[in-house]
PDB file of C-alpha atoms in Angstrom:
ATOM      1  CA  UNK B   1      -3.777  21.939  29.457  1.00 60.00           C
ATOM      2  CA  UNK B   2      -2.601  19.927  26.455  1.00 68.00           C
ATOM      3  CA  UNK B   3      -5.352  18.581  24.208  1.00 81.00           C
ATOM      4  CA  UNK B   4      -4.330  15.038  23.304  1.00 84.00           C
ATOM      5  CA  UNK B   5      -6.523  14.902  20.198  1.00 87.00           C
ATOM      6  CA  UNK B   6      -5.635  18.268  18.709  1.00 87.00           C
ATOM      7  CA  UNK B   7      -4.922  16.636  15.348  1.00 85.00           C
ATOM      8  CA  UNK B   8      -6.637  16.755  11.932  1.00 88.00           C
ATOM      9  CA  UNK B   9      -9.645  14.516  11.347  1.00 91.00           C
ATOM     10  CA  UNK B  10      -9.977  12.765   8.997  1.00 93.00           C
ATOM     11  CA  UNK B  11      -6.265  12.120   9.424  1.00 95.00           C
ATOM     12  CA  UNK B  12      -3.745  12.576   6.612  1.00 95.00           C
ATOM     13  CA  UNK B  13      -3.648   8.805   6.035  1.00 96.00           C
ATOM     14  CA  UNK B  14      -7.267   8.904   4.859  1.00 95.00           C
ATOM     15  CA  UNK B  15      -6.207  10.827   1.761  1.00 93.00           C
ATOM     16  CA  UNK B  16      -3.587   8.376   0.497  1.00 96.00           C
ATOM     17  CA  UNK B  17      -4.240   5.710  -2.115  1.00 96.00           C
ATOM     18  CA  UNK B  18      -5.648   2.329  -1.016  1.00 97.00           C
ATOM     19  CA  UNK B  19      -6.815   3.924   2.262  1.00 96.00           C
ATOM     20  CA  UNK B  20     -10.544   4.171   1.518  1.00 94.00           C
ATOM     21  CA  UNK B  21     -11.401   0.584   2.451  1.00 96.00           C
ATOM     22  CA  UNK B  22     -14.727   0.852   4.290  1.00 95.00           C
ATOM     23  CA  UNK B  23     -15.428  -2.849   4.784  1.00 97.00           C
ATOM     24  CA  UNK B  24     -16.260  -3.999   8.314  1.00 97.00           C
ATOM     25  CA  UNK B  25     -13.669  -6.696   8.987  1.00 95.00           C
ATOM     26  CA  UNK B  26     -15.437  -8.231  12.011  1.00 93.00           C
ATOM     27  CA  UNK B  27     -12.195  -9.969  12.983  1.00 94.00           C
ATOM     28  CA  UNK B  28     -13.399 -11.109  16.414  1.00 94.00           C
ATOM     29  CA  UNK B  29     -16.122 -13.245  14.816  1.00 92.00           C
ATOM     30  CA  UNK B  30     -14.014 -15.138  12.293  1.00 94.00           C
ATOM     31  CA  UNK B  31     -13.904 -18.897  12.794  1.00 94.00           C
ATOM     32  CA  UNK B  32     -13.610 -22.125  10.830  1.00 93.00           C
ATOM     33  CA  UNK B  33     -17.070 -21.719   9.279  1.00 95.00           C
ATOM     34  CA  UNK B  34     -16.829 -18.046   8.362  1.00 95.00           C
ATOM     35  CA  UNK B  35     -15.539 -18.495   4.821  1.00 96.00           C
ATOM     36  CA  UNK B  36     -17.970 -21.207   3.715  1.00 96.00           C
ATOM     37  CA  UNK B  37     -20.916 -19.215   5.077  1.00 96.00           C
ATOM     38  CA  UNK B  38     -19.805 -16.127   3.163  1.00 97.00           C
ATOM     39  CA  UNK B  39     -19.217 -18.022  -0.099  1.00 96.00           C
ATOM     40  CA  UNK B  40     -22.698 -19.546   0.067  1.00 95.00           C
ATOM     41  CA  UNK B  41     -24.378 -16.231   0.854  1.00 97.00           C
ATOM     42  CA  UNK B  42     -26.304 -15.153  -2.293  1.00 96.00           C
ATOM     43  CA  UNK B  43     -25.437 -11.534  -1.454  1.00 97.00           C
ATOM     44  CA  UNK B  44     -21.708 -12.237  -1.545  1.00 98.00           C
ATOM     45  CA  UNK B  45     -19.608 -10.134  -3.887  1.00 98.00           C
ATOM     46  CA  UNK B  46     -16.113 -10.814  -5.140  1.00 98.00           C
ATOM     47  CA  UNK B  47     -12.882  -9.186  -6.208  1.00 98.00           C
ATOM     48  CA  UNK B  48     -11.216 -11.492  -8.733  1.00 98.00           C
ATOM     49  CA  UNK B  49      -7.479 -11.780  -9.412  1.00 98.00           C
ATOM     50  CA  UNK B  50      -5.565 -13.480 -12.203  1.00 98.00           C
ATOM     51  CA  UNK B  51      -1.780 -13.681 -11.817  1.00 96.00           C
ATOM     52  CA  UNK B  52      -1.932 -10.875  -9.252  1.00 95.00           C
ATOM     53  CA  UNK B  53      -3.975  -8.543 -11.467  1.00 97.00           C
ATOM     54  CA  UNK B  54      -7.485  -7.375 -10.596  1.00 98.00           C
ATOM     55  CA  UNK B  55     -10.376  -8.009 -12.980  1.00 98.00           C
ATOM     56  CA  UNK B  56     -12.296  -4.844 -13.889  1.00 97.00           C
ATOM     57  CA  UNK B  57     -15.482  -4.514 -15.896  1.00 96.00           C
ATOM     58  CA  UNK B  58     -14.973  -1.610 -18.327  1.00 94.00           C
ATOM     59  CA  UNK B  59     -18.430  -0.607 -19.516  1.00 91.00           C
ATOM     60  CA  UNK B  60     -21.134   1.658 -18.124  1.00 88.00           C
ATOM     61  CA  UNK B  61     -20.940  -0.256 -14.833  1.00 85.00           C
ATOM     62  CA  UNK B  62     -17.113   0.140 -14.550  1.00 91.00           C
ATOM     63  CA  UNK B  63     -16.557  -1.939 -11.448  1.00 96.00           C
ATOM     64  CA  UNK B  64     -14.134  -4.405  -9.910  1.00 97.00           C
ATOM     65  CA  UNK B  65     -16.817  -5.870  -7.632  1.00 97.00           C
ATOM     66  CA  UNK B  66     -18.748  -8.859  -8.955  1.00 97.00           C
ATOM     67  CA  UNK B  67     -21.886 -10.589  -7.733  1.00 97.00           C
ATOM     68  CA  UNK B  68     -21.796 -14.244  -6.800  1.00 96.00           C
ATOM     69  CA  UNK B  69     -23.397 -15.220 -10.127  1.00 96.00           C
ATOM     70  CA  UNK B  70     -20.974 -13.060 -12.132  1.00 96.00           C
ATOM     71  CA  UNK B  71     -17.964 -14.380 -10.248  1.00 97.00           C
ATOM     72  CA  UNK B  72     -18.913 -18.018 -10.778  1.00 96.00           C
ATOM     73  CA  UNK B  73     -18.756 -17.508 -14.556  1.00 96.00           C
ATOM     74  CA  UNK B  74     -14.975 -17.127 -14.157  1.00 97.00           C
ATOM     75  CA  UNK B  75     -14.678 -20.351 -12.126  1.00 97.00           C
ATOM     76  CA  UNK B  76     -12.890 -18.847  -9.123  1.00 98.00           C
ATOM     77  CA  UNK B  77     -10.894 -21.006  -6.732  1.00 96.00           C
ATOM     78  CA  UNK B  78     -13.318 -20.712  -3.823  1.00 95.00           C
ATOM     79  CA  UNK B  79     -11.273 -23.090  -1.691  1.00 92.00           C
ATOM     80  CA  UNK B  80      -8.506 -20.490  -1.470  1.00 93.00           C
ATOM     81  CA  UNK B  81     -10.796 -17.455  -1.294  1.00 97.00           C
ATOM     82  CA  UNK B  82     -10.468 -14.995   1.591  1.00 98.00           C
ATOM     83  CA  UNK B  83     -13.170 -13.032   3.359  1.00 98.00           C
ATOM     84  CA  UNK B  84     -12.332  -9.330   3.326  1.00 98.00           C
ATOM     85  CA  UNK B  85     -15.288  -8.169   5.401  1.00 97.00           C
ATOM     86  CA  UNK B  86     -18.795  -6.966   4.762  1.00 97.00           C
ATOM     87  CA  UNK B  87     -20.818  -3.844   4.081  1.00 96.00           C
ATOM     88  CA  UNK B  88     -24.530  -3.104   3.870  1.00 96.00           C
ATOM     89  CA  UNK B  89     -24.805  -5.253   0.716  1.00 95.00           C
ATOM     90  CA  UNK B  90     -23.288  -8.395   2.233  1.00 97.00           C
ATOM     91  CA  UNK B  91     -19.920 -10.166   2.494  1.00 98.00           C
ATOM     92  CA  UNK B  92     -17.007  -9.257   0.210  1.00 98.00           C
ATOM     93  CA  UNK B  93     -14.411 -11.837  -0.794  1.00 98.00           C
ATOM     94  CA  UNK B  94     -11.249 -12.096  -2.872  1.00 98.00           C
ATOM     95  CA  UNK B  95     -10.562 -15.123  -5.067  1.00 98.00           C
ATOM     96  CA  UNK B  96      -8.188 -16.183  -7.816  1.00 98.00           C
ATOM     97  CA  UNK B  97      -9.192 -17.041 -11.365  1.00 98.00           C
ATOM     98  CA  UNK B  98      -7.202 -18.221 -14.386  1.00 97.00           C
ATOM     99  CA  UNK B  99      -7.250 -16.070 -17.505  1.00 95.00           C
ATOM    100  CA  UNK B 100      -4.778 -16.671 -20.306  1.00 92.00           C
ATOM    101  CA  UNK B 101      -3.962 -13.572 -22.286  1.00 90.00           C
ATOM    102  CA  UNK B 102      -6.407 -10.676 -22.305  1.00 92.00           C
ATOM    103  CA  UNK B 103      -9.960 -11.249 -21.060  1.00 95.00           C
ATOM    104  CA  UNK B 104     -12.908 -10.737 -23.399  1.00 94.00           C
ATOM    105  CA  UNK B 105     -14.572  -7.338 -23.555  1.00 95.00           C
ATOM    106  CA  UNK B 106     -15.768  -5.552 -21.488  1.00 96.00           C
ATOM    107  CA  UNK B 107     -13.299  -7.008 -18.961  1.00 97.00           C
ATOM    108  CA  UNK B 108      -9.699  -5.991 -18.389  1.00 96.00           C
ATOM    109  CA  UNK B 109      -6.964  -6.962 -15.971  1.00 97.00           C
ATOM    110  CA  UNK B 110      -5.260  -4.161 -14.020  1.00 97.00           C
ATOM    111  CA  UNK B 111      -2.009  -4.473 -12.109  1.00 97.00           C
ATOM    112  CA  UNK B 112      -2.113  -2.881  -8.664  1.00 97.00           C
ATOM    113  CA  UNK B 113      -0.258   0.277  -9.648  1.00 95.00           C
ATOM    114  CA  UNK B 114      -2.782   0.860 -12.423  1.00 95.00           C
ATOM    115  CA  UNK B 115      -5.556   0.337  -9.878  1.00 96.00           C
ATOM    116  CA  UNK B 116      -3.952   3.033  -7.728  1.00 94.00           C
ATOM    117  CA  UNK B 117      -3.080   5.648 -10.322  1.00 91.00           C
ATOM    118  CA  UNK B 118      -5.963   5.306 -12.783  1.00 88.00           C
ATOM    119  CA  UNK B 119      -9.671   5.986 -12.436  1.00 87.00           C
ATOM    120  CA  UNK B 120     -10.481   2.390 -13.347  1.00 87.00           C
ATOM    121  CA  UNK B 121     -12.015   1.633  -9.941  1.00 93.00           C
ATOM    122  CA  UNK B 122     -13.571   3.600  -7.121  1.00 93.00           C
ATOM    123  CA  UNK B 123     -11.438   4.505  -4.102  1.00 94.00           C
ATOM    124  CA  UNK B 124     -13.451   2.135  -1.895  1.00 94.00           C
ATOM    125  CA  UNK B 125     -12.819  -0.735  -4.306  1.00 97.00           C
ATOM    126  CA  UNK B 126      -9.098   0.047  -4.539  1.00 97.00           C
ATOM    127  CA  UNK B 127      -8.695  -0.354  -0.772  1.00 97.00           C
ATOM    128  CA  UNK B 128     -10.460  -3.716  -0.759  1.00 98.00           C
ATOM    129  CA  UNK B 129      -8.436  -4.836  -3.798  1.00 98.00           C
ATOM    130  CA  UNK B 130      -5.216  -3.998  -1.943  1.00 98.00           C
ATOM    131  CA  UNK B 131      -6.394  -6.012   1.051  1.00 98.00           C
ATOM    132  CA  UNK B 132      -7.364  -8.979  -1.106  1.00 98.00           C
ATOM    133  CA  UNK B 133      -4.185  -8.954  -3.187  1.00 98.00           C
ATOM    134  CA  UNK B 134      -1.979  -8.951  -0.093  1.00 98.00           C
ATOM    135  CA  UNK B 135      -3.876 -11.805   1.540  1.00 98.00           C
ATOM    136  CA  UNK B 136      -3.942 -13.966  -1.598  1.00 98.00           C
ATOM    137  CA  UNK B 137      -0.200 -13.441  -2.064  1.00 97.00           C
ATOM    138  CA  UNK B 138       0.430 -14.443   1.538  1.00 97.00           C
ATOM    139  CA  UNK B 139      -1.552 -17.667   1.087  1.00 97.00           C
ATOM    140  CA  UNK B 140       0.236 -18.493  -2.168  1.00 96.00           C
ATOM    141  CA  UNK B 141       3.631 -18.224  -0.451  1.00 96.00           C
ATOM    142  CA  UNK B 142       2.743 -20.002   2.800  1.00 96.00           C
ATOM    143  CA  UNK B 143       1.313 -23.319   1.673  1.00 96.00           C
ATOM    144  CA  UNK B 144       3.795 -25.254   3.778  1.00 98.00           C
ATOM    145  CA  UNK B 145       4.696 -25.042   7.427  1.00 97.00           C
ATOM    146  CA  UNK B 146       7.882 -23.108   8.142  1.00 95.00           C
ATOM    147  CA  UNK B 147       8.426 -25.248  11.238  1.00 97.00           C
ATOM    148  CA  UNK B 148       8.070 -28.836   9.970  1.00 98.00           C
ATOM    149  CA  UNK B 149       7.489 -28.502   6.213  1.00 98.00           C
ATOM    150  CA  UNK B 150       4.054 -30.142   6.135  1.00 98.00           C
ATOM    151  CA  UNK B 151       1.192 -28.708   4.085  1.00 98.00           C
ATOM    152  CA  UNK B 152      -0.934 -26.077   5.838  1.00 97.00           C
ATOM    153  CA  UNK B 153      -4.641 -25.320   5.559  1.00 96.00           C
ATOM    154  CA  UNK B 154      -6.338 -21.927   5.551  1.00 96.00           C
ATOM    155  CA  UNK B 155      -8.949 -21.194   8.209  1.00 96.00           C
ATOM    156  CA  UNK B 156     -10.654 -18.283   9.982  1.00 96.00           C
ATOM    157  CA  UNK B 157     -11.876 -16.747   6.762  1.00 96.00           C
ATOM    158  CA  UNK B 158      -8.373 -16.757   5.322  1.00 96.00           C
ATOM    159  CA  UNK B 159      -6.611 -15.042   8.218  1.00 97.00           C
ATOM    160  CA  UNK B 160      -4.747 -18.057   9.555  1.00 97.00           C
ATOM    161  CA  UNK B 161      -3.032 -21.178   8.252  1.00 97.00           C
ATOM    162  CA  UNK B 162      -2.843 -24.274  10.440  1.00 97.00           C
ATOM    163  CA  UNK B 163      -0.417 -27.169  10.299  1.00 98.00           C
ATOM    164  CA  UNK B 164      -2.045 -30.484  11.235  1.00 97.00           C
ATOM    165  CA  UNK B 165       1.367 -32.151  11.604  1.00 98.00           C
ATOM    166  CA  UNK B 166       2.861 -29.951  14.336  1.00 98.00           C
ATOM    167  CA  UNK B 167      -0.128 -27.769  15.356  1.00 98.00           C
ATOM    168  CA  UNK B 168       1.657 -24.513  14.496  1.00 97.00           C
ATOM    169  CA  UNK B 169      -0.366 -21.538  13.321  1.00 97.00           C
ATOM    170  CA  UNK B 170       0.697 -18.828  10.877  1.00 97.00           C
ATOM    171  CA  UNK B 171      -0.925 -15.419  10.446  1.00 97.00           C
ATOM    172  CA  UNK B 172      -0.805 -12.889   7.601  1.00 97.00           C
ATOM    173  CA  UNK B 173       2.162 -10.551   7.731  1.00 94.00           C
ATOM    174  CA  UNK B 174       2.495  -6.830   7.131  1.00 97.00           C
ATOM    175  CA  UNK B 175       5.980  -5.424   6.564  1.00 98.00           C
ATOM    176  CA  UNK B 176       6.551  -1.965   8.116  1.00 98.00           C
ATOM    177  CA  UNK B 177       8.360   0.454   5.809  1.00 98.00           C
ATOM    178  CA  UNK B 178       9.436   3.972   6.798  1.00 98.00           C
ATOM    179  CA  UNK B 179       9.212   6.655   4.130  1.00 98.00           C
ATOM    180  CA  UNK B 180      10.499  10.043   5.147  1.00 98.00           C
ATOM    181  CA  UNK B 181      11.124  13.619   4.114  1.00 98.00           C
ATOM    182  CA  UNK B 182      14.278  15.099   5.582  1.00 98.00           C
ATOM    183  CA  UNK B 183      13.992  18.845   6.182  1.00 98.00           C
ATOM    184  CA  UNK B 184      16.697  21.473   6.642  1.00 98.00           C
ATOM    185  CA  UNK B 185      15.422  25.021   6.953  1.00 96.00           C
ATOM    186  CA  UNK B 186      13.624  25.877   3.711  1.00 96.00           C
ATOM    187  CA  UNK B 187      14.701  22.817   1.763  1.00 98.00           C
ATOM    188  CA  UNK B 188      13.830  19.123   1.733  1.00 98.00           C
ATOM    189  CA  UNK B 189      15.750  15.986   0.784  1.00 98.00           C
ATOM    190  CA  UNK B 190      14.712  13.898  -2.231  1.00 98.00           C
ATOM    191  CA  UNK B 191      16.450  11.061  -4.008  1.00 98.00           C
ATOM    192  CA  UNK B 192      16.278   9.359  -7.352  1.00 97.00           C
ATOM    193  CA  UNK B 193      16.356   5.581  -7.789  1.00 96.00           C
ATOM    194  CA  UNK B 194      17.590   4.120 -11.106  1.00 94.00           C
ATOM    195  CA  UNK B 195      14.202   2.532 -11.796  1.00 93.00           C
ATOM    196  CA  UNK B 196      12.229   5.799 -11.456  1.00 95.00           C
ATOM    197  CA  UNK B 197      10.628   7.410 -14.527  1.00 94.00           C
ATOM    198  CA  UNK B 198      12.690  10.191 -16.135  1.00 96.00           C
ATOM    199  CA  UNK B 199      13.053  13.270 -13.921  1.00 97.00           C
ATOM    200  CA  UNK B 200      11.241  11.753 -10.962  1.00 97.00           C
ATOM    201  CA  UNK B 201      12.553  12.440  -7.440  1.00 98.00           C
ATOM    202  CA  UNK B 202      10.948  11.062  -4.310  1.00 98.00           C
ATOM    203  CA  UNK B 203      11.311  10.671  -0.565  1.00 98.00           C
ATOM    204  CA  UNK B 204      13.723   8.116   0.870  1.00 98.00           C
ATOM    205  CA  UNK B 205      12.344   4.841   2.244  1.00 98.00           C
ATOM    206  CA  UNK B 206      13.337   1.503   3.724  1.00 98.00           C
ATOM    207  CA  UNK B 207      12.174  -1.471   5.772  1.00 98.00           C
ATOM    208  CA  UNK B 208      12.055  -1.336   9.555  1.00 98.00           C
ATOM    209  CA  UNK B 209      14.453  -3.921  10.953  1.00 98.00           C
ATOM    210  CA  UNK B 210      13.762  -6.257  13.914  1.00 97.00           C
ATOM    211  CA  UNK B 211      14.188  -4.565  17.285  1.00 97.00           C
ATOM    212  CA  UNK B 212      14.039  -1.086  15.762  1.00 98.00           C
ATOM    213  CA  UNK B 213      11.668   1.795  16.488  1.00 98.00           C
ATOM    214  CA  UNK B 214      10.051   3.725  13.655  1.00 98.00           C
ATOM    215  CA  UNK B 215      12.064   6.827  14.552  1.00 98.00           C
ATOM    216  CA  UNK B 216      15.365   4.940  14.594  1.00 98.00           C
ATOM    217  CA  UNK B 217      14.533   3.335  11.238  1.00 98.00           C
ATOM    218  CA  UNK B 218      13.871   6.793   9.768  1.00 98.00           C
ATOM    219  CA  UNK B 219      17.233   8.015  11.026  1.00 98.00           C
ATOM    220  CA  UNK B 220      19.162   4.905   9.945  1.00 98.00           C
ATOM    221  CA  UNK B 221      17.725   4.693   6.425  1.00 98.00           C
ATOM    222  CA  UNK B 222      18.250   8.401   5.777  1.00 98.00           C
ATOM    223  CA  UNK B 223      21.858   8.227   6.965  1.00 98.00           C
ATOM    224  CA  UNK B 224      22.581   5.068   4.956  1.00 97.00           C
ATOM    225  CA  UNK B 225      21.123   6.400   1.722  1.00 97.00           C
ATOM    226  CA  UNK B 226      22.149  10.068   1.851  1.00 98.00           C
ATOM    227  CA  UNK B 227      24.696  10.681   4.617  1.00 97.00           C
ATOM    228  CA  UNK B 228      22.226  13.069   6.258  1.00 98.00           C
ATOM    229  CA  UNK B 229      21.791  12.709  10.020  1.00 98.00           C
ATOM    230  CA  UNK B 230      18.324  13.318  11.421  1.00 98.00           C
ATOM    231  CA  UNK B 231      17.385  14.396  14.917  1.00 98.00           C
ATOM    232  CA  UNK B 232      13.712  14.868  15.705  1.00 98.00           C
ATOM    233  CA  UNK B 233      11.252  12.681  13.801  1.00 98.00           C
ATOM    234  CA  UNK B 234       7.544  13.397  13.432  1.00 97.00           C
ATOM    235  CA  UNK B 235       4.916  10.944  12.162  1.00 97.00           C
ATOM    236  CA  UNK B 236       2.583  12.245   9.445  1.00 97.00           C
ATOM    237  CA  UNK B 237       0.548   9.465   7.790  1.00 97.00           C
ATOM    238  CA  UNK B 238       0.509   5.823   6.729  1.00 98.00           C
ATOM    239  CA  UNK B 239      -0.552   3.963   3.605  1.00 98.00           C
ATOM    240  CA  UNK B 240      -1.396   0.312   2.885  1.00 97.00           C
ATOM    241  CA  UNK B 241       0.979  -0.782   0.133  1.00 97.00           C
ATOM    242  CA  UNK B 242       0.150  -4.174  -1.439  1.00 97.00           C
ATOM    243  CA  UNK B 243       3.559  -4.777  -3.057  1.00 96.00           C
ATOM    244  CA  UNK B 244       3.100  -7.349  -1.701  1.00 96.00           C
ATOM    245  CA  UNK B 245       2.074  -6.604   1.913  1.00 96.00           C
ATOM    246  CA  UNK B 246       3.663  -3.478   3.352  1.00 98.00           C
ATOM    247  CA  UNK B 247       2.539  -0.576   5.497  1.00 98.00           C
ATOM    248  CA  UNK B 248       4.217   2.691   4.516  1.00 98.00           C
ATOM    249  CA  UNK B 249       4.837   4.860   7.596  1.00 98.00           C
ATOM    250  CA  UNK B 250       5.352   8.456   6.503  1.00 98.00           C
ATOM    251  CA  UNK B 251       7.461  10.794   8.650  1.00 98.00           C
ATOM    252  CA  UNK B 252       9.266  14.124   8.633  1.00 98.00           C
ATOM    253  CA  UNK B 253      12.825  14.297   9.953  1.00 98.00           C
ATOM    254  CA  UNK B 254      14.894  17.251  11.144  1.00 98.00           C
ATOM    255  CA  UNK B 255      18.249  17.295   9.332  1.00 98.00           C
ATOM    256  CA  UNK B 256      21.335  17.945  11.505  1.00 98.00           C
ATOM    257  CA  UNK B 257      23.778  18.421   8.596  1.00 98.00           C
ATOM    258  CA  UNK B 258      23.546  19.533   4.966  1.00 97.00           C
ATOM    259  CA  UNK B 259      26.304  17.639   3.157  1.00 97.00           C
ATOM    260  CA  UNK B 260      24.859  14.791   1.080  1.00 98.00           C
ATOM    261  CA  UNK B 261      26.940  11.641   0.601  1.00 96.00           C
ATOM    262  CA  UNK B 262      25.726   8.554  -1.268  1.00 93.00           C
ATOM    263  CA  UNK B 263      27.635   5.715  -2.911  1.00 89.00           C
ATOM    264  CA  UNK B 264      25.228   4.982  -5.764  1.00 87.00           C
ATOM    265  CA  UNK B 265      24.276   1.522  -4.512  1.00 89.00           C
ATOM    266  CA  UNK B 266      20.655   2.543  -3.953  1.00 90.00           C
ATOM    267  CA  UNK B 267      20.313   6.047  -5.389  1.00 96.00           C
ATOM    268  CA  UNK B 268      21.644   7.508  -8.610  1.00 96.00           C
ATOM    269  CA  UNK B 269      21.120  11.038  -7.287  1.00 97.00           C
ATOM    270  CA  UNK B 270      20.120  12.795  -4.062  1.00 98.00           C
ATOM    271  CA  UNK B 271      19.738  16.537  -3.535  1.00 98.00           C
ATOM    272  CA  UNK B 272      18.002  19.324  -1.651  1.00 98.00           C
ATOM    273  CA  UNK B 273      14.896  20.969  -3.134  1.00 98.00           C
ATOM    274  CA  UNK B 274      13.345  24.295  -2.167  1.00 98.00           C
ATOM    275  CA  UNK B 275       9.638  25.002  -1.905  1.00 97.00           C
ATOM    276  CA  UNK B 276       9.989  26.987  -5.138  1.00 97.00           C
ATOM    277  CA  UNK B 277      11.429  23.897  -6.835  1.00 98.00           C
ATOM    278  CA  UNK B 278       8.539  21.792  -5.618  1.00 97.00           C
ATOM    279  CA  UNK B 279       5.921  24.284  -6.821  1.00 96.00           C
ATOM    280  CA  UNK B 280       7.374  23.991 -10.324  1.00 97.00           C
ATOM    281  CA  UNK B 281       7.577  20.215 -10.056  1.00 97.00           C
ATOM    282  CA  UNK B 282       3.910  19.967  -9.059  1.00 96.00           C
ATOM    283  CA  UNK B 283       3.059  22.030 -12.149  1.00 95.00           C
ATOM    284  CA  UNK B 284       5.350  19.852 -14.307  1.00 96.00           C
ATOM    285  CA  UNK B 285       7.248  23.003 -15.341  1.00 97.00           C
ATOM    286  CA  UNK B 286      10.611  22.686 -13.591  1.00 98.00           C
ATOM    287  CA  UNK B 287      13.342  23.949 -15.979  1.00 97.00           C
ATOM    288  CA  UNK B 288      15.463  20.834 -15.321  1.00 97.00           C
ATOM    289  CA  UNK B 289      12.548  18.483 -15.911  1.00 97.00           C
ATOM    290  CA  UNK B 290      12.322  17.370 -12.292  1.00 98.00           C
ATOM    291  CA  UNK B 291       9.038  15.757 -11.222  1.00 97.00           C
ATOM    292  CA  UNK B 292       7.347  14.716  -7.969  1.00 96.00           C
ATOM    293  CA  UNK B 293       5.730  11.321  -7.310  1.00 95.00           C
ATOM    294  CA  UNK B 294       2.097  11.093  -8.459  1.00 93.00           C
ATOM    295  CA  UNK B 295      -0.827  11.876  -6.209  1.00 93.00           C
ATOM    296  CA  UNK B 296      -2.224   9.014  -4.090  1.00 94.00           C
ATOM    297  CA  UNK B 297       1.348   7.987  -3.195  1.00 96.00           C
ATOM    298  CA  UNK B 298       2.295   8.795   0.383  1.00 97.00           C
ATOM    299  CA  UNK B 299       5.554  10.315  -0.900  1.00 98.00           C
ATOM    300  CA  UNK B 300       3.473  12.933  -2.699  1.00 97.00           C
ATOM    301  CA  UNK B 301       1.454  13.557   0.470  1.00 97.00           C
ATOM    302  CA  UNK B 302       4.619  14.151   2.515  1.00 98.00           C
ATOM    303  CA  UNK B 303       6.109  16.530  -0.040  1.00 98.00           C
ATOM    304  CA  UNK B 304       2.832  18.386  -0.553  1.00 97.00           C
ATOM    305  CA  UNK B 305       2.258  18.815   3.181  1.00 96.00           C
ATOM    306  CA  UNK B 306       5.701  20.345   3.706  1.00 97.00           C
ATOM    307  CA  UNK B 307       5.649  22.444   0.532  1.00 96.00           C
ATOM    308  CA  UNK B 308       2.342  23.931   1.648  1.00 89.00           C
ATOM    309  CA  UNK B 309       3.841  24.991   4.948  1.00 65.00           C
ATOM    310  CA  UNK B 310       2.717  21.953   6.966  1.00 52.00           C
TER     311      UNK B 310
END
């Protein structure tokens, strides 16, 4: 008899960057008073953002989580703060601050990619920072009602905006993006975008369109970008991606043809790589200087899983 849960645990998604957010979101208990109660809680702690960058304390403490008293020194905009959730220490919030230039020592501002790829913050903090950055961006770009144009107000801890003029409600969005590794026998399909670092090849990716399944999006995007047709598609892992509010859905796809065709509109190169190629790329010793995406990116997880025989 088939075992429905014969899958790895923790799942592959748990090992991608931004995925270690352990806050209890308590979504069913959010209401109009949730945010003010959390802000006034003396145990509240904050993630602070200036122009989309996260504030990090770079001393022995090395943290991106600030107590209520510490946060207030930076004069955060508490009116537009969002409640991320809570842990054993109390509520955790995200709020914007204004810092011109570089902050005074020991503080530094990190863009979200630096948060992901550096050791500046703990994994648990990185996940909460991604959550906060996405929510704050959504609020900043949804201040007015898309239905009637009137100003909207945040409520429910920052997870809804209401329009008093026409009573419409707007909720935070997450954009689904498929990211996939096409496989043909003992080789996999990787492409190179013009904005990639030198030598870097990665998996193909693209947004899921309205009315489209994940599997169909995987097939469509692969065909559009490379001319490779895929048959069977298998899900592998997902990753929160706060650029600004996406969910990367990682899949493997079975290639039905081998001839690559691309017009250069999205990729400057696309080719097949063997497991031997990938082993050299992981070691940064490929004779042609080819490189894989860095760890913590779901593209790396897909390539690594297949290269290891997964």
